[in-house]
Tab-separated table of C-alpha atoms in Angstrom:
chain	number	residue	atom	x	y	z
A	1	MET	CA	0.000	0.000	0.000
A	2	SER	CA	1.337	3.407	-0.979
A	3	VAL	CA	1.153	5.926	1.858
A	4	PRO	CA	1.238	9.602	0.773
A	5	LYS	CA	3.847	11.889	2.268
A	6	ALA	CA	2.625	14.243	4.976
A	7	SER	CA	3.732	17.248	2.904
A	8	ASP	CA	1.636	16.044	-0.044
A	9	VAL	CA	-1.397	15.618	2.203
A	10	LEU	CA	-1.020	19.150	3.575
A	11	ALA	CA	-0.359	20.611	0.121
A	12	ASN	CA	-3.500	18.899	-1.230
A	13	ASP	CA	-5.599	20.258	1.625
A	14	LEU	CA	-4.302	23.810	1.220
A	15	ARG	CA	-4.723	23.602	-2.564
A	16	GLU	CA	-8.384	22.654	-2.240
A	17	ARG	CA	-8.987	25.460	0.241
A	18	ILE	CA	-7.350	27.954	-2.109
A	19	LEU	CA	-9.310	26.790	-5.156
A	20	ARG	CA	-12.661	26.865	-3.364
A	21	GLY	CA	-12.000	30.439	-2.233
A	22	ASP	CA	-11.178	30.044	1.448
A	23	PHE	CA	-8.041	32.095	0.769
A	24	PRO	CA	-8.730	34.802	-1.857
A	25	SER	CA	-6.018	35.812	-4.295
A	26	GLY	CA	-3.478	38.138	-2.708
A	27	THR	CA	-4.140	37.072	0.860
A	28	ALA	CA	-1.599	35.319	3.045
A	29	LEU	CA	-1.867	31.712	4.161
A	30	PRO	CA	-1.533	31.141	7.912
A	31	PRO	CA	2.081	31.565	9.095
A	32	GLU	CA	4.318	28.502	9.299
A	33	ARG	CA	4.122	28.438	13.097
A	34	GLU	CA	0.322	28.488	13.007
A	35	LEU	CA	0.204	25.712	10.390
A	36	VAL	CA	2.557	23.636	12.535
A	37	ASN	CA	0.253	24.093	15.541
A	38	GLN	CA	-2.899	23.370	13.523
A	39	THR	CA	-1.642	20.273	11.736
A	40	LYS	CA	0.786	18.904	14.366
A	41	MET	CA	3.250	18.458	11.509
A	42	SER	CA	6.898	19.463	11.616
A	43	ARG	CA	8.119	22.812	10.343
A	44	THR	CA	10.067	20.956	7.634
A	45	THR	CA	6.861	19.258	6.416
A	46	VAL	CA	4.966	22.553	6.359
A	47	ARG	CA	7.727	24.252	4.377
A	48	GLU	CA	7.825	21.390	1.880
A	49	ALA	CA	4.051	21.644	1.391
A	50	LEU	CA	4.334	25.375	0.752
A	51	ARG	CA	7.119	24.769	-1.748
A	52	ILE	CA	4.843	22.319	-3.597
A	53	LEU	CA	2.172	25.013	-3.855
A	54	GLU	CA	4.791	27.517	-5.000
A	55	VAL	CA	5.949	25.218	-7.810
A	56	GLN	CA	2.322	24.737	-8.849
A	57	GLY	CA	1.941	28.511	-9.081
A	58	LEU	CA	-0.684	28.783	-6.356
A	59	VAL	CA	1.385	30.779	-3.864
A	60	THR	CA	4.346	33.098	-3.955
A	61	ILE	CA	6.797	32.997	-1.053
A	62	LYS	CA	8.082	36.300	0.325
A	63	THR	CA	10.833	36.573	2.918
A	64	GLY	CA	11.404	39.172	5.604
A	65	ARG	CA	9.291	40.584	8.417
A	66	ALA	CA	6.283	41.072	6.122
A	67	GLY	CA	6.894	37.782	4.371
A	68	GLY	CA	4.878	34.588	4.102
A	69	ALA	CA	3.017	32.520	1.529
A	70	PHE	CA	0.633	34.669	-0.496
A	71	VAL	CA	-2.100	33.176	-2.672
A	72	GLN	CA	-2.004	33.765	-6.432
A	73	LEU	CA	-4.727	32.112	-8.459
A	74	PRO	CA	-3.663	30.598	-11.798
A	75	GLY	CA	-4.357	32.621	-14.927
A	76	GLY	CA	-4.030	32.123	-18.657
A	77	GLU	CA	-0.244	32.183	-18.419
A	78	SER	CA	-0.421	28.998	-16.329
A	79	VAL	CA	-2.190	27.224	-19.185
A	80	ALA	CA	0.384	28.511	-21.670
A	81	THR	CA	3.272	27.349	-19.499
A	82	SER	CA	1.787	23.888	-19.007
A	83	VAL	CA	1.058	23.443	-22.721
A	84	SER	CA	4.573	24.633	-23.640
A	85	LEU	CA	6.093	22.101	-21.250
A	86	LEU	CA	3.919	19.352	-22.753
A	87	ILE	CA	4.986	20.297	-26.285
A	88	ARG	CA	8.667	20.322	-25.390
A	89	GLY	CA	8.560	17.312	-23.081
A	90	GLN	CA	6.687	15.092	-25.522
A	91	GLN	CA	8.589	16.457	-28.541
A	92	LEU	CA	5.335	16.829	-30.441
A	93	ARG	CA	5.406	16.878	-34.232
A	94	LEU	CA	4.905	20.181	-36.037
A	95	THR	CA	1.975	18.642	-37.908
A	96	ALA	CA	0.308	17.861	-34.558
A	97	LEU	CA	0.609	21.514	-33.548
A	98	LEU	CA	-0.849	22.671	-36.849
A	99	GLU	CA	-3.761	20.234	-36.520
A	100	THR	CA	-4.449	21.470	-32.987
A	101	ARG	CA	-4.386	25.045	-34.179
A	102	GLU	CA	-6.869	24.240	-36.964
A	103	ALA	CA	-9.200	22.804	-34.337
A	104	ILE	CA	-8.917	25.676	-31.869
A	105	GLU	CA	-8.411	28.946	-33.701
A	106	PRO	CA	-11.677	29.036	-35.695
A	107	ALA	CA	-13.490	28.712	-32.354
A	108	CYS	CA	-11.466	31.661	-31.037
A	109	ALA	CA	-12.512	33.754	-34.040
A	110	GLY	CA	-16.174	32.846	-33.645
A	111	LEU	CA	-16.165	33.764	-29.964
A	112	ALA	CA	-14.234	36.953	-30.703
A	113	ALA	CA	-17.039	38.024	-33.042
A	114	LYS	CA	-19.474	37.607	-30.143
A	115	TYR	CA	-17.502	39.137	-27.291
A	116	ARG	CA	-14.921	41.555	-28.769
A	117	THR	CA	-14.576	45.010	-27.289
A	118	ASP	CA	-13.360	48.242	-28.847
A	119	ASP	CA	-9.949	47.622	-27.255
A	120	ASP	CA	-9.836	44.144	-28.811
A	121	LEU	CA	-10.560	45.576	-32.260
A	122	ALA	CA	-7.887	48.226	-31.767
A	123	ALA	CA	-5.320	45.520	-30.961
A	124	LEU	CA	-6.273	43.555	-34.092
A	125	ASP	CA	-6.042	46.660	-36.272
A	126	ALA	CA	-2.679	47.681	-34.808
A	127	ALA	CA	-1.130	44.269	-35.435
A	128	ASN	CA	-2.518	44.091	-38.956
A	129	ALA	CA	-1.221	47.579	-39.779
A	130	LYS	CA	2.303	46.327	-39.028
A	131	ILE	CA	1.729	43.213	-41.137
A	132	ALA	CA	0.729	45.420	-44.086
A	133	ASP	CA	4.168	47.088	-44.124
A	134	LEU	CA	6.075	45.061	-46.733
A	135	ASP	CA	9.309	46.911	-45.912
A	136	SER	CA	9.392	45.841	-42.277
A	137	PRO	CA	12.071	43.302	-41.210
A	138	LEU	CA	11.054	39.652	-41.124
A	139	ASP	CA	11.212	39.442	-37.323
A	140	GLU	CA	8.831	42.417	-36.983
A	141	PHE	CA	6.382	40.851	-39.435
A	142	LEU	CA	6.473	37.544	-37.562
A	143	GLN	CA	5.944	39.231	-34.204
A	144	ALA	CA	3.020	41.245	-35.572
A	145	ASN	CA	1.559	38.020	-36.975
A	146	VAL	CA	1.788	36.321	-33.589
A	147	ASP	CA	0.342	39.443	-31.940
A	148	TRP	CA	-2.670	39.379	-34.261
A	149	HIS	CA	-3.438	35.717	-33.653
A	150	LEU	CA	-3.095	36.178	-29.901
A	151	ALA	CA	-5.328	39.247	-30.121
A	152	VAL	CA	-8.035	37.086	-31.705
A	153	ALA	CA	-7.750	34.612	-28.835
A	154	ILE	CA	-7.811	37.400	-26.251
A	155	ALA	CA	-10.890	38.857	-27.945
A	156	SER	CA	-12.652	35.532	-27.355
A	157	HIS	CA	-12.448	36.313	-23.618
A	158	ASN	CA	-11.873	32.618	-22.948
A	159	GLU	CA	-8.821	32.131	-20.732
A	160	LEU	CA	-8.320	28.479	-21.690
A	161	LEU	CA	-8.324	29.152	-25.424
A	162	THR	CA	-6.031	32.146	-24.945
A	163	GLY	CA	-3.572	30.026	-22.971
A	164	PHE	CA	-3.568	27.293	-25.602
A	165	MET	CA	-3.083	29.772	-28.445
A	166	SER	CA	-0.225	31.514	-26.651
A	167	ALA	CA	1.709	28.254	-26.359
A	168	LEU	CA	0.794	27.023	-29.854
A	169	SER	CA	1.759	30.275	-31.557
A	170	GLU	CA	5.162	30.323	-29.889
A	171	ALA	CA	5.822	26.703	-30.789
A	172	ILE	CA	4.666	26.928	-34.404
A	173	TYR	CA	6.481	30.110	-35.309
A	174	SER	CA	9.724	29.159	-33.588
A	175	SER	CA	9.653	25.808	-35.418
A	176	THR	CA	9.059	27.093	-38.945
A	177	GLU	CA	11.878	27.989	-41.332
A	178	ASN	CA	10.396	31.410	-41.961
A	179	THR	CA	13.203	32.755	-44.140
A	180	ALA	CA	12.388	30.050	-46.692
A	181	PHE	CA	8.650	30.493	-46.337
A	182	VAL	CA	7.780	34.184	-45.966
A	183	ASP	CA	8.006	36.409	-49.056
A	184	ASP	CA	6.017	39.430	-50.248
A	185	ASP	CA	3.214	37.245	-51.597
A	186	VAL	CA	2.867	35.485	-48.236
A	187	ARG	CA	2.792	38.845	-46.461
A	188	LYS	CA	0.089	40.192	-48.773
A	189	THR	CA	-1.987	37.016	-48.447
A	190	THR	CA	-1.634	37.107	-44.666
A	191	TYR	CA	-2.748	40.735	-44.506
A	192	ARG	CA	-5.804	40.118	-46.687
A	193	ALA	CA	-6.824	37.067	-44.667
A	194	HIS	CA	-6.381	38.873	-41.365
A	195	LYS	CA	-8.350	41.893	-42.567
A	196	SER	CA	-11.197	39.681	-43.781
A	197	ILE	CA	-11.361	37.865	-40.442
A	198	THR	CA	-11.099	41.132	-38.504
A	199	ASP	CA	-13.966	42.569	-40.575
A	200	ALA	CA	-16.153	39.591	-39.601
A	201	ILE	CA	-15.187	39.977	-35.951
A	202	ARG	CA	-15.962	43.703	-36.085
A	203	ALA	CA	-19.315	42.970	-37.731
A	204	GLY	CA	-20.210	40.505	-34.975
A	205	ASP	CA	-20.573	37.597	-37.405
A	206	PRO	CA	-19.318	34.428	-35.632
A	207	GLY	CA	-20.061	32.148	-38.598
A	208	ALA	CA	-18.085	34.215	-41.085
A	209	ALA	CA	-15.217	34.762	-38.644
A	210	SER	CA	-14.940	31.040	-37.959
A	211	ARG	CA	-15.141	30.046	-41.643
A	212	ARG	CA	-12.553	32.594	-42.713
A	213	MET	CA	-10.185	31.584	-39.930
A	214	THR	CA	-10.596	27.925	-40.886
A	215	LYS	CA	-9.591	28.725	-44.458
A	216	HIS	CA	-6.672	30.873	-43.300
A	217	VAL	CA	-5.065	28.437	-40.843
A	218	HIS	CA	-5.646	25.457	-43.136
A	219	GLY	CA	-3.938	27.258	-45.992
A	220	TYR	CA	-1.038	28.168	-43.728
A	221	ALA	CA	-0.700	24.572	-42.527
A	222	GLU	CA	-0.597	23.217	-46.067
A	223	ALA	CA	2.028	25.771	-47.106
A	224	VAL	CA	4.235	25.113	-44.080
A	225	VAL	CA	4.135	21.337	-44.526
A	226	GLN	CA	5.209	21.735	-48.163
A	227	VAL	CA	8.183	23.908	-47.180
A	228	GLU	CA	9.218	22.132	-44.006
A	229	GLU	CA	11.215	18.964	-44.504
A	230	ARG	CA	11.435	18.536	-40.748
A	231	THR	CA	8.596	17.086	-38.740
A	232	GLU	CA	10.213	17.564	-35.329
A	233	ILE	CA	10.038	20.886	-33.554
A	234	THR	CA	12.539	22.817	-31.532
A	235	ILE	CA	11.531	25.493	-29.054
A	236	GLY	CA	14.007	27.761	-27.355
A	237	ASP	CA	14.028	28.315	-23.613
């Protein structure tokens, strides 16, 4: 029979209390001494449990007189970090990333058409204005492209989808041989596709936004697979 470590038991209990709202974000957990008295566990066990929660991103540890373990609830960046670790750890194929993107991003566009705000539209327009500049360096074009796709996800106002898209975009673009793939024709096609999708989002037409995004990401996937001889991906730290 496997017996869980005392620190794991305490970490699990504190995690559940945090997630159900007993300790709101930004508040401090009980001090180490109080947790020792409450649980009858050693100070070493309590510290190990707090370190587990810190690694999981649920608390941040501050030292000094005003220090302690302060609750921080996970956000979209937690999803992005976890997905990035999965991609790197499992050494997923580039084609798998492209397939995942084809499944997710049209949904982002459809939701963006329903929930976008004026600020969301401004972010889409700003990114696309940079993409339209054919004289901009390749790295600026690529960053603007990533910014636009992330802006679509953010406009969906769905934290899970935004986290997934953040990790996928980083992985796909860092794994593509862009110097062999991106030319003026690709830039022009990208701009036109983005503008068409943005127009549908601005018009509040989820069906059109989703269909146009489906066509866009599928076309990109086909073009990348034709250019890329590699199927493995490499992501920098």
